[in-house]
Amino acid sequence: MLVRSLTLAALLIVAGPVLAADSDAPLAQELGKSRPLVIIAPSAADPTLRGLNEALMDPATQAAFKERSLVLFTVASMLGKREDKPLDQQTTMALIRELKLGASSGTKVILVGKDGERHVLKDDDSGGRVEPQTIFKAVDELPASEKAVTASAPVAATTDAKQGKPGKPAAPPKPPKPLED
């Protein structure tokens, strides 16, 4: 009994921080599902941020954004948003920590692929805009291996190859036997 308790305690000590880190990591939640586009600006009046928000008002740009599975994360004056919905402070800080960016005063535009690979599109304080076409071109130039990444989906029912009929779904695994003391 003591051995089991010590083993469980050791597992919780090791797995606790790992599970806690994943729970508030916004980019990890998007992994395999979408491509986050992260804009970190010193203020909400930043020309890059404003220009992209204005461009997203256009229905054609919105459609192209959705077609490429892009999700917009913005951080301006330490206030984070995901698709214009506010993020809490802890989630905003987790987003910044997850990107592992160095200190700078300029605007950063980072495209994160479905596979988690980061591509910096802009990292300066020149005040220039990043056009949506530049973002779309960067997404279209991603390697084929990144485009093949998808979120893990539930296993579908098998099909009978001889008749083409749907087969039975796989049986759930049996629960493990209890340990004997």
PDB file of C-alpha atoms in Angstrom:
ATOM      1  CA  MET A   1       0.000   0.000   0.000  1.00  0.00           C
ATOM      2  CA  LEU A   2       2.853   2.363   0.817  1.00  0.00           C
ATOM      3  CA  VAL A   3       4.473   1.667  -2.533  1.00  0.00           C
ATOM      4  CA  ARG A   4       1.261   2.586  -4.389  1.00  0.00           C
ATOM      5  CA  SER A   5       0.891   5.796  -2.418  1.00  0.00           C
ATOM      6  CA  LEU A   6       4.473   6.825  -3.117  1.00  0.00           C
ATOM      7  CA  THR A   7       4.085   5.988  -6.803  1.00  0.00           C
ATOM      8  CA  LEU A   8       0.889   8.030  -7.062  1.00  0.00           C
ATOM      9  CA  ALA A   9       2.506  10.952  -5.257  1.00  0.00           C
ATOM     10  CA  ALA A  10       5.509  10.833  -7.594  1.00  0.00           C
ATOM     11  CA  LEU A  11       3.246  10.784 -10.664  1.00  0.00           C
ATOM     12  CA  LEU A  12       1.250  13.761  -9.404  1.00  0.00           C
ATOM     13  CA  ILE A  13       4.425  15.712  -8.704  1.00  0.00           C
ATOM     14  CA  VAL A  14       5.730  15.062 -12.211  1.00  0.00           C
ATOM     15  CA  ALA A  15       2.444  15.414 -14.122  1.00  0.00           C
ATOM     16  CA  GLY A  16       0.936  18.301 -12.137  1.00  0.00           C
ATOM     17  CA  PRO A  17       2.941  21.157 -13.662  1.00  0.00           C
ATOM     18  CA  VAL A  18       2.640  19.677 -17.146  1.00  0.00           C
ATOM     19  CA  LEU A  19      -1.145  19.455 -16.924  1.00  0.00           C
ATOM     20  CA  ALA A  20      -1.415  22.885 -15.338  1.00  0.00           C
ATOM     21  CA  ALA A  21       0.699  24.462 -18.090  1.00  0.00           C
ATOM     22  CA  ASP A  22      -1.508  23.000 -20.811  1.00  0.00           C
ATOM     23  CA  SER A  23      -4.732  24.196 -19.254  1.00  0.00           C
ATOM     24  CA  ASP A  24      -4.102  27.905 -19.825  1.00  0.00           C
ATOM     25  CA  ALA A  25      -2.001  27.797 -22.999  1.00  0.00           C
ATOM     26  CA  PRO A  26      -4.190  29.312 -25.732  1.00  0.00           C
ATOM     27  CA  LEU A  27      -1.917  28.335 -28.612  1.00  0.00           C
ATOM     28  CA  ALA A  28      -1.759  24.729 -27.419  1.00  0.00           C
ATOM     29  CA  GLN A  29      -5.555  24.602 -27.543  1.00  0.00           C
ATOM     30  CA  GLU A  30      -5.462  25.638 -31.214  1.00  0.00           C
ATOM     31  CA  LEU A  31      -2.808  23.051 -32.156  1.00  0.00           C
ATOM     32  CA  GLY A  32      -3.988  20.937 -35.082  1.00  0.00           C
ATOM     33  CA  LYS A  33      -7.278  22.847 -35.402  1.00  0.00           C
ATOM     34  CA  SER A  34      -6.395  26.307 -36.687  1.00  0.00           C
ATOM     35  CA  ARG A  35      -3.555  28.689 -37.446  1.00  0.00           C
ATOM     36  CA  PRO A  36      -3.304  31.439 -34.830  1.00  0.00           C
ATOM     37  CA  LEU A  37      -2.200  34.842 -36.082  1.00  0.00           C
ATOM     38  CA  VAL A  38      -0.845  36.743 -33.085  1.00  0.00           C
ATOM     39  CA  ILE A  39      -0.388  40.521 -33.129  1.00  0.00           C
ATOM     40  CA  ILE A  40       1.375  42.038 -30.130  1.00  0.00           C
ATOM     41  CA  ALA A  41       1.204  45.829 -30.267  1.00  0.00           C
ATOM     42  CA  PRO A  42       2.200  48.522 -27.776  1.00  0.00           C
ATOM     43  CA  SER A  43      -1.265  50.121 -27.984  1.00  0.00           C
ATOM     44  CA  ALA A  44      -4.675  49.697 -29.588  1.00  0.00           C
ATOM     45  CA  ALA A  45      -3.863  52.661 -31.870  1.00  0.00           C
ATOM     46  CA  ASP A  46      -1.008  50.765 -33.537  1.00  0.00           C
ATOM     47  CA  PRO A  47      -1.206  51.121 -37.362  1.00  0.00           C
ATOM     48  CA  THR A  48      -0.581  47.409 -37.951  1.00  0.00           C
ATOM     49  CA  LEU A  49      -3.350  46.343 -35.589  1.00  0.00           C
ATOM     50  CA  ARG A  50      -5.806  48.961 -36.823  1.00  0.00           C
ATOM     51  CA  GLY A  51      -5.045  48.204 -40.468  1.00  0.00           C
ATOM     52  CA  LEU A  52      -5.670  44.498 -40.050  1.00  0.00           C
ATOM     53  CA  ASN A  53      -8.876  45.087 -38.086  1.00  0.00           C
ATOM     54  CA  GLU A  54     -10.112  47.424 -40.855  1.00  0.00           C
ATOM     55  CA  ALA A  55      -9.208  44.856 -43.517  1.00  0.00           C
ATOM     56  CA  LEU A  56     -11.163  42.174 -41.644  1.00  0.00           C
ATOM     57  CA  MET A  57     -14.311  44.278 -42.002  1.00  0.00           C
ATOM     58  CA  ASP A  58     -14.314  43.287 -45.689  1.00  0.00           C
ATOM     59  CA  PRO A  59     -16.360  40.081 -46.228  1.00  0.00           C
ATOM     60  CA  ALA A  60     -13.934  38.789 -48.879  1.00  0.00           C
ATOM     61  CA  THR A  61     -11.000  39.128 -46.462  1.00  0.00           C
ATOM     62  CA  GLN A  62     -13.000  37.439 -43.708  1.00  0.00           C
ATOM     63  CA  ALA A  63     -13.833  34.555 -46.039  1.00  0.00           C
ATOM     64  CA  ALA A  64     -10.177  34.130 -47.021  1.00  0.00           C
ATOM     65  CA  PHE A  65      -9.234  34.261 -43.316  1.00  0.00           C
ATOM     66  CA  LYS A  66     -11.712  31.484 -42.463  1.00  0.00           C
ATOM     67  CA  GLU A  67     -10.765  29.456 -45.551  1.00  0.00           C
ATOM     68  CA  ARG A  68      -7.186  29.282 -44.277  1.00  0.00           C
ATOM     69  CA  SER A  69      -8.307  28.396 -40.716  1.00  0.00           C
ATOM     70  CA  LEU A  70      -6.789  31.563 -39.263  1.00  0.00           C
ATOM     71  CA  VAL A  71      -7.691  32.714 -35.756  1.00  0.00           C
ATOM     72  CA  LEU A  72      -6.717  36.254 -34.721  1.00  0.00           C
ATOM     73  CA  PHE A  73      -5.159  36.810 -31.297  1.00  0.00           C
ATOM     74  CA  THR A  74      -4.308  40.406 -30.389  1.00  0.00           C
ATOM     75  CA  VAL A  75      -2.487  41.827 -27.404  1.00  0.00           C
ATOM     76  CA  ALA A  76      -2.518  45.614 -27.077  1.00  0.00           C
ATOM     77  CA  SER A  77      -1.502  47.370 -23.857  1.00  0.00           C
ATOM     78  CA  MET A  78      -1.434  43.960 -22.124  1.00  0.00           C
ATOM     79  CA  LEU A  79      -5.113  43.357 -22.975  1.00  0.00           C
ATOM     80  CA  GLY A  80      -5.619  40.204 -24.993  1.00  0.00           C
ATOM     81  CA  LYS A  81      -8.390  39.230 -27.375  1.00  0.00           C
ATOM     82  CA  ARG A  82      -9.235  36.166 -29.413  1.00  0.00           C
ATOM     83  CA  GLU A  83     -11.417  36.989 -32.403  1.00  0.00           C
ATOM     84  CA  ASP A  84     -12.466  40.282 -30.693  1.00  0.00           C
ATOM     85  CA  LYS A  85     -13.521  38.475 -27.516  1.00  0.00           C
ATOM     86  CA  PRO A  86     -11.540  39.559 -24.439  1.00  0.00           C
ATOM     87  CA  LEU A  87      -9.149  37.118 -22.783  1.00  0.00           C
ATOM     88  CA  ASP A  88      -8.541  37.186 -19.059  1.00  0.00           C
ATOM     89  CA  GLN A  89      -5.195  38.449 -17.814  1.00  0.00           C
ATOM     90  CA  GLN A  90      -3.865  34.970 -16.996  1.00  0.00           C
ATOM     91  CA  THR A  91      -4.630  33.681 -20.495  1.00  0.00           C
ATOM     92  CA  THR A  92      -3.068  36.777 -22.069  1.00  0.00           C
ATOM     93  CA  MET A  93       0.128  36.284 -20.072  1.00  0.00           C
ATOM     94  CA  ALA A  94       0.151  32.579 -20.969  1.00  0.00           C
ATOM     95  CA  LEU A  95      -0.082  33.544 -24.648  1.00  0.00           C
ATOM     96  CA  ILE A  96       2.899  35.875 -24.350  1.00  0.00           C
ATOM     97  CA  ARG A  97       4.915  33.294 -22.373  1.00  0.00           C
ATOM     98  CA  GLU A  98       4.069  30.589 -24.885  1.00  0.00           C
ATOM     99  CA  LEU A  99       5.521  32.654 -27.743  1.00  0.00           C
ATOM    100  CA  LYS A 100       8.829  33.110 -25.840  1.00  0.00           C
ATOM    101  CA  LEU A 101       9.460  36.539 -27.305  1.00  0.00           C
ATOM    102  CA  GLY A 102      12.283  38.810 -26.299  1.00  0.00           C
ATOM    103  CA  ALA A 103      11.714  42.317 -25.036  1.00  0.00           C
ATOM    104  CA  SER A 104      11.081  44.932 -27.688  1.00  0.00           C
ATOM    105  CA  SER A 105       8.974  48.032 -28.102  1.00  0.00           C
ATOM    106  CA  GLY A 106       7.780  47.300 -31.626  1.00  0.00           C
ATOM    107  CA  THR A 107       4.824  45.486 -33.056  1.00  0.00           C
ATOM    108  CA  LYS A 108       5.133  41.762 -33.626  1.00  0.00           C
ATOM    109  CA  VAL A 109       3.041  39.714 -36.056  1.00  0.00           C
ATOM    110  CA  ILE A 110       3.486  35.968 -35.669  1.00  0.00           C
ATOM    111  CA  LEU A 111       1.804  33.217 -37.641  1.00  0.00           C
ATOM    112  CA  VAL A 112       1.625  29.889 -35.820  1.00  0.00           C
ATOM    113  CA  GLY A 113       1.005  26.859 -38.003  1.00  0.00           C
ATOM    114  CA  LYS A 114      -1.280  23.974 -37.164  1.00  0.00           C
ATOM    115  CA  ASP A 115       1.832  22.026 -36.242  1.00  0.00           C
ATOM    116  CA  GLY A 116       2.913  24.709 -33.741  1.00  0.00           C
ATOM    117  CA  GLU A 117       5.740  26.128 -35.879  1.00  0.00           C
ATOM    118  CA  ARG A 118       6.120  29.899 -35.517  1.00  0.00           C
ATOM    119  CA  HIS A 119       6.700  32.213 -38.471  1.00  0.00           C
ATOM    120  CA  VAL A 120       7.488  35.854 -37.693  1.00  0.00           C
ATOM    121  CA  LEU A 121       5.901  38.130 -40.290  1.00  0.00           C
ATOM    122  CA  LYS A 122       6.835  41.423 -38.647  1.00  0.00           C
ATOM    123  CA  ASP A 123       9.063  42.352 -35.723  1.00  0.00           C
ATOM    124  CA  ASP A 124       9.804  46.068 -35.680  1.00  0.00           C
ATOM    125  CA  ASP A 125       8.543  49.471 -34.643  1.00  0.00           C
ATOM    126  CA  SER A 126       8.443  51.082 -38.077  1.00  0.00           C
ATOM    127  CA  GLY A 127       4.677  51.539 -37.913  1.00  0.00           C
ATOM    128  CA  GLY A 128       4.130  49.965 -41.328  1.00  0.00           C
ATOM    129  CA  ARG A 129       1.127  47.802 -41.989  1.00  0.00           C
ATOM    130  CA  VAL A 130       0.987  44.101 -42.715  1.00  0.00           C
ATOM    131  CA  GLU A 131      -1.441  43.547 -45.553  1.00  0.00           C
ATOM    132  CA  PRO A 132      -3.810  40.565 -45.443  1.00  0.00           C
ATOM    133  CA  GLN A 133      -2.388  39.372 -48.773  1.00  0.00           C
ATOM    134  CA  THR A 134       1.033  39.037 -47.102  1.00  0.00           C
ATOM    135  CA  ILE A 135      -0.517  36.856 -44.405  1.00  0.00           C
ATOM    136  CA  PHE A 136      -2.410  34.743 -46.940  1.00  0.00           C
ATOM    137  CA  LYS A 137       0.756  34.285 -49.000  1.00  0.00           C
ATOM    138  CA  ALA A 138       2.649  33.136 -45.882  1.00  0.00           C
ATOM    139  CA  VAL A 139      -0.096  30.596 -45.103  1.00  0.00           C
ATOM    140  CA  ASP A 140      -0.160  29.338 -48.693  1.00  0.00           C
ATOM    141  CA  GLU A 141       3.635  28.877 -48.649  1.00  0.00           C
ATOM    142  CA  LEU A 142       3.560  26.653 -45.559  1.00  0.00           C
ATOM    143  CA  PRO A 143       5.028  23.184 -46.144  1.00  0.00           C
ATOM    144  CA  ALA A 144       2.679  20.362 -47.121  1.00  0.00           C
ATOM    145  CA  SER A 145       3.449  18.543 -43.861  1.00  0.00           C
ATOM    146  CA  GLU A 146       1.929  21.450 -41.905  1.00  0.00           C
ATOM    147  CA  LYS A 147      -1.198  21.479 -44.032  1.00  0.00           C
ATOM    148  CA  ALA A 148      -1.713  17.751 -43.388  1.00  0.00           C
ATOM    149  CA  VAL A 149      -1.835  18.239 -39.608  1.00  0.00           C
ATOM    150  CA  THR A 150      -5.341  17.900 -38.255  1.00  0.00           C
ATOM    151  CA  ALA A 151      -6.804  17.595 -34.813  1.00  0.00           C
ATOM    152  CA  SER A 152      -7.227  14.069 -33.595  1.00  0.00           C
ATOM    153  CA  ALA A 153     -10.746  12.992 -34.433  1.00  0.00           C
ATOM    154  CA  PRO A 154     -12.719  10.205 -32.818  1.00  0.00           C
ATOM    155  CA  VAL A 155     -12.263   6.849 -34.481  1.00  0.00           C
ATOM    156  CA  ALA A 156     -15.052   6.219 -36.951  1.00  0.00           C
ATOM    157  CA  ALA A 157     -16.818   2.909 -37.389  1.00  0.00           C
ATOM    158  CA  THR A 158     -15.033   0.471 -39.658  1.00  0.00           C
ATOM    159  CA  THR A 159     -16.485  -0.558 -43.021  1.00  0.00           C
ATOM    160  CA  ASP A 160     -16.835  -4.054 -44.376  1.00  0.00           C
ATOM    161  CA  ALA A 161     -14.545  -4.081 -47.413  1.00  0.00           C
ATOM    162  CA  LYS A 162     -16.430  -6.908 -49.154  1.00  0.00           C
ATOM    163  CA  GLN A 163     -19.877  -5.297 -49.134  1.00  0.00           C
ATOM    164  CA  GLY A 164     -19.065  -1.650 -48.413  1.00  0.00           C
ATOM    165  CA  LYS A 165     -21.439  -1.668 -45.463  1.00  0.00           C
ATOM    166  CA  PRO A 166     -20.627   0.073 -42.239  1.00  0.00           C
ATOM    167  CA  GLY A 167     -19.304  -2.344 -39.665  1.00  0.00           C
ATOM    168  CA  LYS A 168     -19.605  -2.334 -35.933  1.00  0.00           C
ATOM    169  CA  PRO A 169     -17.724   0.313 -33.993  1.00  0.00           C
ATOM    170  CA  ALA A 170     -14.768  -0.964 -32.044  1.00  0.00           C
ATOM    171  CA  ALA A 171     -15.578  -2.226 -28.574  1.00  0.00           C
ATOM    172  CA  PRO A 172     -14.334  -0.052 -25.712  1.00  0.00           C
ATOM    173  CA  PRO A 173     -11.314  -1.421 -23.856  1.00  0.00           C
ATOM    174  CA  LYS A 174     -11.953  -3.416 -20.728  1.00  0.00           C
ATOM    175  CA  PRO A 175     -11.155  -1.720 -17.436  1.00  0.00           C
ATOM    176  CA  PRO A 176      -7.891  -2.814 -15.816  1.00  0.00           C
ATOM    177  CA  LYS A 177      -7.986  -5.389 -13.062  1.00  0.00           C
ATOM    178  CA  PRO A 178      -7.634  -4.008  -9.549  1.00  0.00           C
ATOM    179  CA  LEU A 179      -4.276  -4.535  -7.889  1.00  0.00           C
ATOM    180  CA  GLU A 180      -4.055  -7.060  -5.158  1.00  0.00           C
ATOM    181  CA  ASP A 181      -2.369  -6.180  -1.888  1.00  0.00           C
TER     182      ASP A 181
END
